[in-house]
Coordinates of C-alpha atoms in Angstrom, one line a residue:
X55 CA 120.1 96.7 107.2
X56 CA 117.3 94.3 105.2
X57 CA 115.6 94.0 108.7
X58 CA 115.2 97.4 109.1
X59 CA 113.6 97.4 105.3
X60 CA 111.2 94.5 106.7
X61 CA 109.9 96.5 109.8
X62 CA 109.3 99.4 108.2
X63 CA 107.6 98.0 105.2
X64 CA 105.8 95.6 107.6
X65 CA 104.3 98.7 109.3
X66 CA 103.9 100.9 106.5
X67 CA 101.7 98.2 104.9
X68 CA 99.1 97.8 108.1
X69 CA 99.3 101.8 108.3
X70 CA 98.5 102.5 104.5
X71 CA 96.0 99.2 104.2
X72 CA 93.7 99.8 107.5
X73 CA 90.5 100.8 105.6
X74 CA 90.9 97.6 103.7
X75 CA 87.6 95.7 104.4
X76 CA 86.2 91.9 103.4
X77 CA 85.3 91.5 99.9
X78 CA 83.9 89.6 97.5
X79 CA 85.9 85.9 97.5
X80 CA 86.5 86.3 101.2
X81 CA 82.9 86.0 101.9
X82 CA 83.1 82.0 100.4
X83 CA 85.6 81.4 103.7
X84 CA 83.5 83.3 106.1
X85 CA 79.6 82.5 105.3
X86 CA 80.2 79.3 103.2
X87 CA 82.7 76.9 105.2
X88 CA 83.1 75.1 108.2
X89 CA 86.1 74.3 109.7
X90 CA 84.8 70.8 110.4
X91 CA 83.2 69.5 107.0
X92 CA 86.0 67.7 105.3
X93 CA 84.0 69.3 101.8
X94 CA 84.1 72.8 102.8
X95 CA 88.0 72.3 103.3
X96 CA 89.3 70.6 100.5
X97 CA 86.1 71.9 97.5
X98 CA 88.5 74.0 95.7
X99 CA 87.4 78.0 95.3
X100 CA 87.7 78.3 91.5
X101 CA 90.2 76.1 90.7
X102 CA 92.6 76.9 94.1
X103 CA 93.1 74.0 96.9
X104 CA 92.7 76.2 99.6
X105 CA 92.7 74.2 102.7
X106 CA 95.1 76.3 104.5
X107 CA 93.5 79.9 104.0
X108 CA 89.7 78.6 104.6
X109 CA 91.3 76.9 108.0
X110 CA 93.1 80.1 108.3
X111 CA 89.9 82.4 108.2
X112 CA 88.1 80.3 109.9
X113 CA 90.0 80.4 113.5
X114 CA 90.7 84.1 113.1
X115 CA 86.6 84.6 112.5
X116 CA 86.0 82.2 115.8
X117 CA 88.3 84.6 117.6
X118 CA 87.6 88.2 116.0
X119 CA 84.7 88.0 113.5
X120 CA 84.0 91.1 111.5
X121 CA 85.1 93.3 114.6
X122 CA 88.3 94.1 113.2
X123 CA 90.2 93.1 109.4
X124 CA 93.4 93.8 110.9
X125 CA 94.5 90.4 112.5
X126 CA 93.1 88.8 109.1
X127 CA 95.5 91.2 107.3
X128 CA 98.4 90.9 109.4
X129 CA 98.8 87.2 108.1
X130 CA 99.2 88.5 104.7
X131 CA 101.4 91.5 105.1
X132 CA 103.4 89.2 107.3
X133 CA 104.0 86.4 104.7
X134 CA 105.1 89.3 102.3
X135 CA 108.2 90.2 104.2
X136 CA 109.0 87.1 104.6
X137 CA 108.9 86.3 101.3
X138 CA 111.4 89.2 100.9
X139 CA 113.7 87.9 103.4
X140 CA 113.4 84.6 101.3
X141 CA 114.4 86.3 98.2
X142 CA 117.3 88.3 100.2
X143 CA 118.8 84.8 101.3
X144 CA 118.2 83.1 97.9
X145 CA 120.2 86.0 96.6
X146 CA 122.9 86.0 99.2
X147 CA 122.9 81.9 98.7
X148 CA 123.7 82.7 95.0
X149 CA 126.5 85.2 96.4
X150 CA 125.1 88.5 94.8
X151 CA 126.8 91.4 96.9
X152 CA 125.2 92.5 100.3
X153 CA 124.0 96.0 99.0
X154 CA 122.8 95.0 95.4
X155 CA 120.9 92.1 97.2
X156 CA 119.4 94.5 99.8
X157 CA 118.3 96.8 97.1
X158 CA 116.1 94.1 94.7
X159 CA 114.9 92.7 98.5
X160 CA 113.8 96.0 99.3
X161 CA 112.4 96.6 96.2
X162 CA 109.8 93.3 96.6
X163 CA 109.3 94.0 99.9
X164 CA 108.1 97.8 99.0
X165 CA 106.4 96.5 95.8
X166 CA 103.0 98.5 96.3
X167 CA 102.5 97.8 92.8
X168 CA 101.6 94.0 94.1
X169 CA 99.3 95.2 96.5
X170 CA 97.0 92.5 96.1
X171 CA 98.8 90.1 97.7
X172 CA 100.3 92.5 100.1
X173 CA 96.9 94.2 102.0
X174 CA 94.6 92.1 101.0
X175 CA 94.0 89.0 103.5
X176 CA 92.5 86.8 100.7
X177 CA 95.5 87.2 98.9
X178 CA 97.3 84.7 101.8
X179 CA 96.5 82.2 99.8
X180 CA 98.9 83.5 96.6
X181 CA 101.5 84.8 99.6
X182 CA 101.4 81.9 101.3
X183 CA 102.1 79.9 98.4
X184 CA 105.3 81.9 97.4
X185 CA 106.7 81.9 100.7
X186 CA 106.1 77.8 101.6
X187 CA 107.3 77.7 97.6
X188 CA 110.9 79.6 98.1
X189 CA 111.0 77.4 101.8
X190 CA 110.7 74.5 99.6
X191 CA 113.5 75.6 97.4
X192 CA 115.6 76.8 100.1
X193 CA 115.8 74.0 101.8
X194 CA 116.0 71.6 98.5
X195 CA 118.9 73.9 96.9
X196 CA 122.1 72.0 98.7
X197 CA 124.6 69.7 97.7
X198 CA 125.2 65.6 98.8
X199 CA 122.3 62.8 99.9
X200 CA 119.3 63.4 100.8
X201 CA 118.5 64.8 104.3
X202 CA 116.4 66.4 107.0
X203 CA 115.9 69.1 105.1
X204 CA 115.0 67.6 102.0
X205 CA 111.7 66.0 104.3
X206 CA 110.6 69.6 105.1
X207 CA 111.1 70.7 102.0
X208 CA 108.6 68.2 100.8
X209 CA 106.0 69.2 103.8
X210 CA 106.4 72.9 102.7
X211 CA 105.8 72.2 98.9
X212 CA 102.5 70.2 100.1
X213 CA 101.3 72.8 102.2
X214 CA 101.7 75.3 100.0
X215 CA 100.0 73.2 97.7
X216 CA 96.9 73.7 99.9
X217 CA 97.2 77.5 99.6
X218 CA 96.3 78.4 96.5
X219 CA 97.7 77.2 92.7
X220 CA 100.4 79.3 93.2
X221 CA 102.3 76.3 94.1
X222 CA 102.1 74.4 91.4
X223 CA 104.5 76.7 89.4
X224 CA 107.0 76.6 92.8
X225 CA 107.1 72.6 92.7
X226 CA 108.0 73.0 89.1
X227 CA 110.7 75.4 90.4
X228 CA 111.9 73.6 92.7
X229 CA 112.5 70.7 90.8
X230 CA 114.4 72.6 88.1
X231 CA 116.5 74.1 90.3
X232 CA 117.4 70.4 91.9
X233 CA 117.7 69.1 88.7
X234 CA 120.1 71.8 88.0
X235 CA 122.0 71.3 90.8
X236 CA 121.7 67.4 92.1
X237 CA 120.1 65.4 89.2
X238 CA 117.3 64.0 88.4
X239 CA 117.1 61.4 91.1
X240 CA 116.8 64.5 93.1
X241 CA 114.6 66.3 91.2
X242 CA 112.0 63.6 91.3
X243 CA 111.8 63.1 94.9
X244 CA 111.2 66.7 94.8
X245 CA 108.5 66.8 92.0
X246 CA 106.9 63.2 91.8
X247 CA 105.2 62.8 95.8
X248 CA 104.0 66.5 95.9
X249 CA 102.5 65.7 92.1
X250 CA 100.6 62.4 93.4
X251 CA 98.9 64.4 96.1
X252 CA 97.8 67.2 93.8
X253 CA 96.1 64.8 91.0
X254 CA 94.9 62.7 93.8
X255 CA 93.1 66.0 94.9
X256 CA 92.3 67.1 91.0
X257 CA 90.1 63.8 90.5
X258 CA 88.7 63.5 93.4
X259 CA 87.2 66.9 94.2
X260 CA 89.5 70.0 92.7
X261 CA 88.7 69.1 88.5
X262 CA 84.9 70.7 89.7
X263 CA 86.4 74.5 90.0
X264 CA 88.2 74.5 86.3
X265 CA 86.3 76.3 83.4
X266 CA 85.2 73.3 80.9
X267 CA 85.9 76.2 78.4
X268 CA 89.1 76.1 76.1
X269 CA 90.9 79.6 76.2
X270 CA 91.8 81.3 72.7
X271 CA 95.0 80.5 71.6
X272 CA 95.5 83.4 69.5
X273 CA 95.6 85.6 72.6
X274 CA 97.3 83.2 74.8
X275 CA 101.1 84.9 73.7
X276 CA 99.9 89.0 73.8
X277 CA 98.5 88.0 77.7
X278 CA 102.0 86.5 78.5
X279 CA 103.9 89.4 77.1
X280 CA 101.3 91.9 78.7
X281 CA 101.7 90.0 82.0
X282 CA 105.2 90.0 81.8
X283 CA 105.4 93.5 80.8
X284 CA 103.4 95.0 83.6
X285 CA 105.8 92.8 86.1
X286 CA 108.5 95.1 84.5
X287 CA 107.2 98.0 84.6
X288 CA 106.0 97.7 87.8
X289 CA 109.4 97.2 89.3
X290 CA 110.8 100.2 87.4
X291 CA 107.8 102.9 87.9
X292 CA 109.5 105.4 86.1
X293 CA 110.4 105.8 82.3
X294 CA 112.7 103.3 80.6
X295 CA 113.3 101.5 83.6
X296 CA 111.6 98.8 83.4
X297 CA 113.3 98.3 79.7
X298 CA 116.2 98.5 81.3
X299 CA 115.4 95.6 83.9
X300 CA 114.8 93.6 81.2
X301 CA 117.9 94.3 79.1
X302 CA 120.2 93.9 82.2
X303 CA 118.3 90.4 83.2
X304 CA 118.6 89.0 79.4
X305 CA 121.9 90.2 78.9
X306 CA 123.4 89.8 82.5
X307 CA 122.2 86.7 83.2
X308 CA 123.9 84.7 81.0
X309 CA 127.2 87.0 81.6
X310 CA 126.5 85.2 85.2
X311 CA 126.1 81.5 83.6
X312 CA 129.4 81.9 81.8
X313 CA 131.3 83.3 84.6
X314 CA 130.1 81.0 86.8
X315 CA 131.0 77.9 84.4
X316 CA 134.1 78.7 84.0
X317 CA 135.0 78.6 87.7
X318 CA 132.5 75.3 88.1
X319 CA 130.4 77.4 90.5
X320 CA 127.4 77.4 88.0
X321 CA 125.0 75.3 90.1
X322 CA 125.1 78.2 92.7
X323 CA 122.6 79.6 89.8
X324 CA 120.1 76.9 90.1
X325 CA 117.3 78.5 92.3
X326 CA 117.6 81.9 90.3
X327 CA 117.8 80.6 87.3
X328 CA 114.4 78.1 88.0
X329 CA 113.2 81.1 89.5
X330 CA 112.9 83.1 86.6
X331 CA 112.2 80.2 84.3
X332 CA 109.1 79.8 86.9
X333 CA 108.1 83.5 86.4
X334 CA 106.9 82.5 82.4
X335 CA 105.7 79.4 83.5
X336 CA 103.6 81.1 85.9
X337 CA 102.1 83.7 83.7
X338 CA 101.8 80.9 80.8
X339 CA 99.5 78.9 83.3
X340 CA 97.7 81.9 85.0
X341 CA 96.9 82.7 81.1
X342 CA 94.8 79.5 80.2
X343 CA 92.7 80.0 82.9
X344 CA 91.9 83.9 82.8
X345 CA 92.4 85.1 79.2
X346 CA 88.7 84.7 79.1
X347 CA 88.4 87.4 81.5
X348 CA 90.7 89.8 78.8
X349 CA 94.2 90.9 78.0
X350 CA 94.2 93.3 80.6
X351 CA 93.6 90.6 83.2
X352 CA 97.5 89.9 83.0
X353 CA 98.5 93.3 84.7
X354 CA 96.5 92.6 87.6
X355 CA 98.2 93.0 90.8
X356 CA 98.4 89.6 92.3
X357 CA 99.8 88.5 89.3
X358 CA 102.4 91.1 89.1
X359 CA 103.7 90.4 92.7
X360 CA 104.6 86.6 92.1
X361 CA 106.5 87.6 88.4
X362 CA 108.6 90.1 90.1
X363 CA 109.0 87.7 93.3
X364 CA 110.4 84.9 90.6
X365 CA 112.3 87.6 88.4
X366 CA 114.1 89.9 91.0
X367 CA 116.9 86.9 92.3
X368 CA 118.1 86.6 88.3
X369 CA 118.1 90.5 88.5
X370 CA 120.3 90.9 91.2
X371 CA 122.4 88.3 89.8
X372 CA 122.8 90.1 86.7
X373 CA 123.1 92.9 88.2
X374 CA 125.9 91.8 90.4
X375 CA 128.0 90.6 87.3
X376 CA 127.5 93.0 85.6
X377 CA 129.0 95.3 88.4
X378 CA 131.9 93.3 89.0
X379 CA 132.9 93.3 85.4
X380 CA 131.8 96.9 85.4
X381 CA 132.7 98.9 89.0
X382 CA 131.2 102.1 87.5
X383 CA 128.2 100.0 86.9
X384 CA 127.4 99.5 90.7
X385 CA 125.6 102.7 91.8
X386 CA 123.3 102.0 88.6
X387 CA 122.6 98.8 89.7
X388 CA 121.4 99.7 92.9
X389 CA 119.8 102.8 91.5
X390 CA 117.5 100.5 89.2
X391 CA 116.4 98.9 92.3
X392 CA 115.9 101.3 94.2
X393 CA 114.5 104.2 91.7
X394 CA 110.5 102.5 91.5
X395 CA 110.2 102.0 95.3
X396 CA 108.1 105.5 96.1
X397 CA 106.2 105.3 92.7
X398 CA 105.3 101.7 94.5
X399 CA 104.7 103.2 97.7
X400 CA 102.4 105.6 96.0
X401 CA 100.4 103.4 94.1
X402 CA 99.0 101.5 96.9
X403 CA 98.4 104.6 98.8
X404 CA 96.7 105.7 95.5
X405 CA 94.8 102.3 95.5
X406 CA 93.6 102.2 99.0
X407 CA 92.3 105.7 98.5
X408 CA 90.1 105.2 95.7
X409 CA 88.9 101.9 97.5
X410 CA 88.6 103.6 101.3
X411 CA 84.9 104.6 99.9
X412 CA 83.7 101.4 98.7
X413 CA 85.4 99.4 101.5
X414 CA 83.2 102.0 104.1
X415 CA 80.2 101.7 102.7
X416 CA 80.5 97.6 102.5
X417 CA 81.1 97.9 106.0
X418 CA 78.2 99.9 107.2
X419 CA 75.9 97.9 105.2
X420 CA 77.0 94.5 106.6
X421 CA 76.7 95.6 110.1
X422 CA 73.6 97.4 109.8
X423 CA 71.8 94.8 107.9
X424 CA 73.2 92.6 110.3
X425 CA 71.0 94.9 113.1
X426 CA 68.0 95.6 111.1
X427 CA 64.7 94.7 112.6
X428 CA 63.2 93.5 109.5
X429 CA 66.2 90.6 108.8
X430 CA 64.2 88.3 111.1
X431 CA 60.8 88.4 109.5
X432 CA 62.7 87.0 106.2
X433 CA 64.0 83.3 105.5
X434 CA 67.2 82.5 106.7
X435 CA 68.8 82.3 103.2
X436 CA 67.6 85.4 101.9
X437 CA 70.2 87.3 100.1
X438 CA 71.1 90.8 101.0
X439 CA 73.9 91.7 98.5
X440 CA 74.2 89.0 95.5
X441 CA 76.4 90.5 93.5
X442 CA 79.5 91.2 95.6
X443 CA 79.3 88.7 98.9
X444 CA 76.2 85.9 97.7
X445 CA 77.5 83.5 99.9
X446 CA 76.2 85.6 102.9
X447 CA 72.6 84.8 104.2
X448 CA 70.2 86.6 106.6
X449 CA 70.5 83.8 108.4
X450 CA 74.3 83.7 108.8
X451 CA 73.9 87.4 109.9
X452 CA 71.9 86.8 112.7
X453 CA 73.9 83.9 113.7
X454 CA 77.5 86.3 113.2
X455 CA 75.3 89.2 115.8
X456 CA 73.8 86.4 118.4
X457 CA 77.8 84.7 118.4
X458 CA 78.9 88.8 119.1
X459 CA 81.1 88.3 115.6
X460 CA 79.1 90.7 114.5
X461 CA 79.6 94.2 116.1
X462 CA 76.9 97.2 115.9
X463 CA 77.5 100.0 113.5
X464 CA 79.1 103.0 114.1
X465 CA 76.6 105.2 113.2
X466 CA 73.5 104.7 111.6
X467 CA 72.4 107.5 108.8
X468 CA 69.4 107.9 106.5
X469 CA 71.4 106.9 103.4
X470 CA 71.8 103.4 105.5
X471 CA 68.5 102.8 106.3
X472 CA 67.3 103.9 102.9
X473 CA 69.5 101.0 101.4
X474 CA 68.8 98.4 104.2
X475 CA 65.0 98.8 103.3
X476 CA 65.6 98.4 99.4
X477 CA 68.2 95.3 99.8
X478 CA 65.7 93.9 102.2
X479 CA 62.9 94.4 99.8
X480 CA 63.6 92.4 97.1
X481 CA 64.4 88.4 96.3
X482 CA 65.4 86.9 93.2
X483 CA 64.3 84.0 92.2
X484 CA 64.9 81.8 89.6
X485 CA 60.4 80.7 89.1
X486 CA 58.2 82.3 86.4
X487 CA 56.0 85.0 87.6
X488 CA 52.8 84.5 88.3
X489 CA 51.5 87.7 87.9
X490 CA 50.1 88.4 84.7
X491 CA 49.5 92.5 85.0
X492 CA 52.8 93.1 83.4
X493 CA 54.3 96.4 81.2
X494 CA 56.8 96.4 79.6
X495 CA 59.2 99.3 80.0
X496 CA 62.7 100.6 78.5
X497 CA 65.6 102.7 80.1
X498 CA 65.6 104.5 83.2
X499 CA 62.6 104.8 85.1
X500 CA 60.8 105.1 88.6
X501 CA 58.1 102.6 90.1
X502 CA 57.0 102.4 93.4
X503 CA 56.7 98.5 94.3
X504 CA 54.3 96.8 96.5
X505 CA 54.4 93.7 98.4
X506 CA 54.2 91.0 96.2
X507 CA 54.7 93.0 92.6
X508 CA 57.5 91.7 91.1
X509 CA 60.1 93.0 87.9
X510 CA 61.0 90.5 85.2
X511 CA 65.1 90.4 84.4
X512 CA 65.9 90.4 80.5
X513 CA 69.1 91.8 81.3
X514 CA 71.3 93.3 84.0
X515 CA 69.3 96.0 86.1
X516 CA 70.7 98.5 88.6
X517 CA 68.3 99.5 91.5
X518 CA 68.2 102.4 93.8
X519 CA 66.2 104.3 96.2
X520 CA 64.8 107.7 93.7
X521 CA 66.7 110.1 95.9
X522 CA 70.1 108.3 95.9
X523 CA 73.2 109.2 94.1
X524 CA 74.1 105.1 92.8
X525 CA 76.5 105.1 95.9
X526 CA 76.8 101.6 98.0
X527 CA 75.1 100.9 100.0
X528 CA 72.0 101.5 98.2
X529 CA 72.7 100.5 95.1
X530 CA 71.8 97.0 93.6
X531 CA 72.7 95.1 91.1
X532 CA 71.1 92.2 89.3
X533 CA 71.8 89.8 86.7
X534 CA 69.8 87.1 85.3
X535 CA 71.9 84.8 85.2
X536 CA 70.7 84.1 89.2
X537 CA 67.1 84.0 88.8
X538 CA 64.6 85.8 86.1
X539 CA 62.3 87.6 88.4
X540 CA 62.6 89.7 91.5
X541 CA 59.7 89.8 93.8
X542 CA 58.9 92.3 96.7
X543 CA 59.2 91.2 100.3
X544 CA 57.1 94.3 101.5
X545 CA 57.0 97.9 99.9
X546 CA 59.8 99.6 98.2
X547 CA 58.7 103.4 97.8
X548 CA 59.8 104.9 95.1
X549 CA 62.9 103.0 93.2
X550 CA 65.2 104.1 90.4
X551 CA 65.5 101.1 87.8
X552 CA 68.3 101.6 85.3
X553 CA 68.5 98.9 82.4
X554 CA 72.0 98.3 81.1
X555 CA 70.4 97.8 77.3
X556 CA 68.2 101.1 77.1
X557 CA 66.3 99.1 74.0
X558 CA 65.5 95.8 76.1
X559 CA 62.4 95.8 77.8
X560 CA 61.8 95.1 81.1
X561 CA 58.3 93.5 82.8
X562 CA 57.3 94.8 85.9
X563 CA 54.2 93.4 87.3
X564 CA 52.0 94.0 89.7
X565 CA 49.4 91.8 91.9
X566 CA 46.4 92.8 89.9
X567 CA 44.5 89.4 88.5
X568 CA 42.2 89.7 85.5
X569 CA 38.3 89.2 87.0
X570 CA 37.1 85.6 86.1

């Protein structure tokens, strides 16, 4: 029955995700590694070692390019079944009836609520983690000596340490549910090798992607909570149900621990009860490094899809006991997990509509920048789009069309060419002007730019053609933060400059030299 949940939700994904397009982090893998520089591969992105996806990305670009973002997603929706199948047999290890396990399966493996890690092909990293992660624990979760199994256990755990951080929370996982369940002896062959490769790692190239910032500690508990919370609710998608998730788990459980104990079955337990331990762990550590970014940062949907991945094994436990104790108590169990599966199927549909326009239109203006005449009178590291993908150059462009990675557009439209000219006319740079024909203006306004004039950056600027309606692909965005000034590459006609502090001024310059 589960592999029938796996098909479908295996194709419903690829069906409801195929206007999903490369974005923002994914351009790092594509434009700014090489599969054979030893930096590229193990420089951490942020503060992920992600060896395995930037190998991963880089084969499937040798072989597909930009033609198609479906054999890049299929690597991700495929690790997300199989993470559900993982949670099924971790739940069917820990002998939770076939149906109730089914259910809380199916309901990870629908999760659109996740959808993240689910459609987007970044996300393998995360994914990829969580499903080397419950190998790991699979395969460490048995009785007796050390084995076979206990050796790939151990090459899973250090793999998915090269996916993403993701795995640091599953080693600690892992070793609490062999400690649980074989000792310490066994927990440390488990924990300690995997933990000598990782700090080996950390000094020697990863500590470069952590923030030197402290987070706040005052906001450190409402991000868990929030983060925890959203996991919840998620799951439940309707009213009250996610409460009553969390009632069952905290009250069922234990129920489980006790009944187990008293039949000296309790280490059956181990992996769901490390499991969920692992889901606050998780959360705790996702919080020092992104409460800067806000509260609201917790109930983003990557982080969502691991809590529920680590929560929904002590669910079904407790929801198992809970049922035996209870028979009447059986339909609601399953009805808990099943009730939020088409408010999760909705969602992502929801999602992938609202991005479909966006995703286009960063599409259209790859390729047909890519195409455009102009690119080869510029340098080879101008910048196109530096907000969204800076890590792609002109120059890598040129390369992706002369390699026939790079396909030609669909269609080419005046809106296209209108935002091609703009993005091709203008460089930041980080020099002082030297221009000294300067006014200063406020808010919104039009200038016509020629080559050579250039507009001073006090704060953030958005730029479009006049006539356009702030729609990618015209519009640009600029911060200083990248450089102070930009500078004309050849004429603009008539732009729309749009100041995100209506009261700071803004120096736009032209060529025009005092006489001596």
């Amino acid at each position: 029955m589960f592999a029938v949940v796996e098909l479908y939700a295996l194709v419903l994904w690829l069906v409801l995700g195929r206007f999903q397009w490369f974005y923002f982090d994914e351009w790092d893998f594509l434009a700014a590694r090489k599969a054979g520089d030893l930096g590229d591969l193990f420089r951490p992105h942020n503060e992920h070692w992600s060896t395995i996806p930037i190998l991963s990305y880089r084969v499937l670009y040798s072989f597909f390019g930009l033609r198609s973002y479906l054999p890049y997603q299929f690597v991700v929706v495929a690790l997300h079944v199989t993470a559900a199948w993982l949670l099924w047999l971790i739940m069917r290890r820990a002998r939770v009836q076939p149906w109730l396990a089914t259910a809380a399966a199916s309901l990870f493996a629908l999760l659109g609520s996740g959808y993240q890690d689910i459609i987007s092909a970044f996300q393998v990293g995360f994914t990829g983690a969580l499903v080397l992660g419950l190998t790991h624990l699979l395969l460490a979760d048995h009785d007796g000596p050390s084995d076979r199994r206990d050796c790939l256990g151990l090459l899973a755990g250090l793999a998915g340490l090269m996916m993403a951080g993701v795995a640091v929370t599953m080693v600690i996982v892992v070793g609490l549910a062999v400690l649980l369940r074989r000792g310490w002896r066994a927990a440390l062959l488990h924990t300690a090798p995997l933990a000598g490769c990782y700090l080996v790692w950390y000094a020697a190239v990863g500590h470069s992607g952590y923030a030197k910032d402290h987070p706040p500690s005052g906001g450190m508990f409402h991000f868990i909570t929030l983060g925890l919370q959203s996991a919840y609710q998620a799951m439940g998608q309707s009213p009250g149900v996610g409460l009553a998730l969390a009632v069952l788990v905290i009250v069922g459980f234990p129920l489980a621990a006790l009944t187990r104990n008293a039949k000296g079955e309790l280490r059956e337990l181990a992996a769901p009860a490390a499991l969920l331990v692992g889901s606050l762990v998780f959360i705790t550590i996702t919080a020092t490094g992104r409460i800067n970014l806000g509260l609201l940062f917790a109930t983003r949907s990557r982080y969502t899809h691991i809590v529920a991945a680590m929560t929904l094994p002590a669910l079904a436990v407790a929801a198992d006991v809970v049922a035996r104790h209870v028979r009447w108590f059986f339909p609601i169990g399953l009805a808990l997990f099943l009730v939020g599966i088409p408010g999760n199927v909705r969602y992502l549909a929801n999602q992938q509509h609202a991005a479909r326009p966006v995703n286009e239109a960063t599409r259209q203006m790859m390729l047909t920048i890519a195409h455009d005449p102009f690119a080869r009178q510029l340098p080879r590291g101008f910048q196109p789009e530096s907000r969204l993908s800076e890590q792609v150059t002109l120059g890598w462009l040129l390369d992706g069309v002369a390699q026939h990675r790079i396909p030609d557009p669909p269609r080419i439209s005046p809106q296209d060419l209108a935002g091609d000219r703009l993005r091709l006319s203008l460089q930041q740079r980080t020099t002082s002007s030297p221009l000294v024909a300067c006014h200063p203006t406020t808010g919104t306004f039009i200038v016509t730019m020629h080559r050579g004039d250039e507009i001073g950056l006090r704060d953030a600027l958005t730029i479009t053609p006049s006539d356009d309606q702030l729609f990618l692909p015209s519009t640009m965005a600029f911060a200083p933060s990248r450089g102070k000034w930009l500078v004309a590459m050849r004429d603009t006609g008539p732009i729309t400059i749009i100041s995100s502090d209506k009261h700071l001024e803004t120096l736009v310059c032209t060529q025009a030299r005092p006489r001596p």
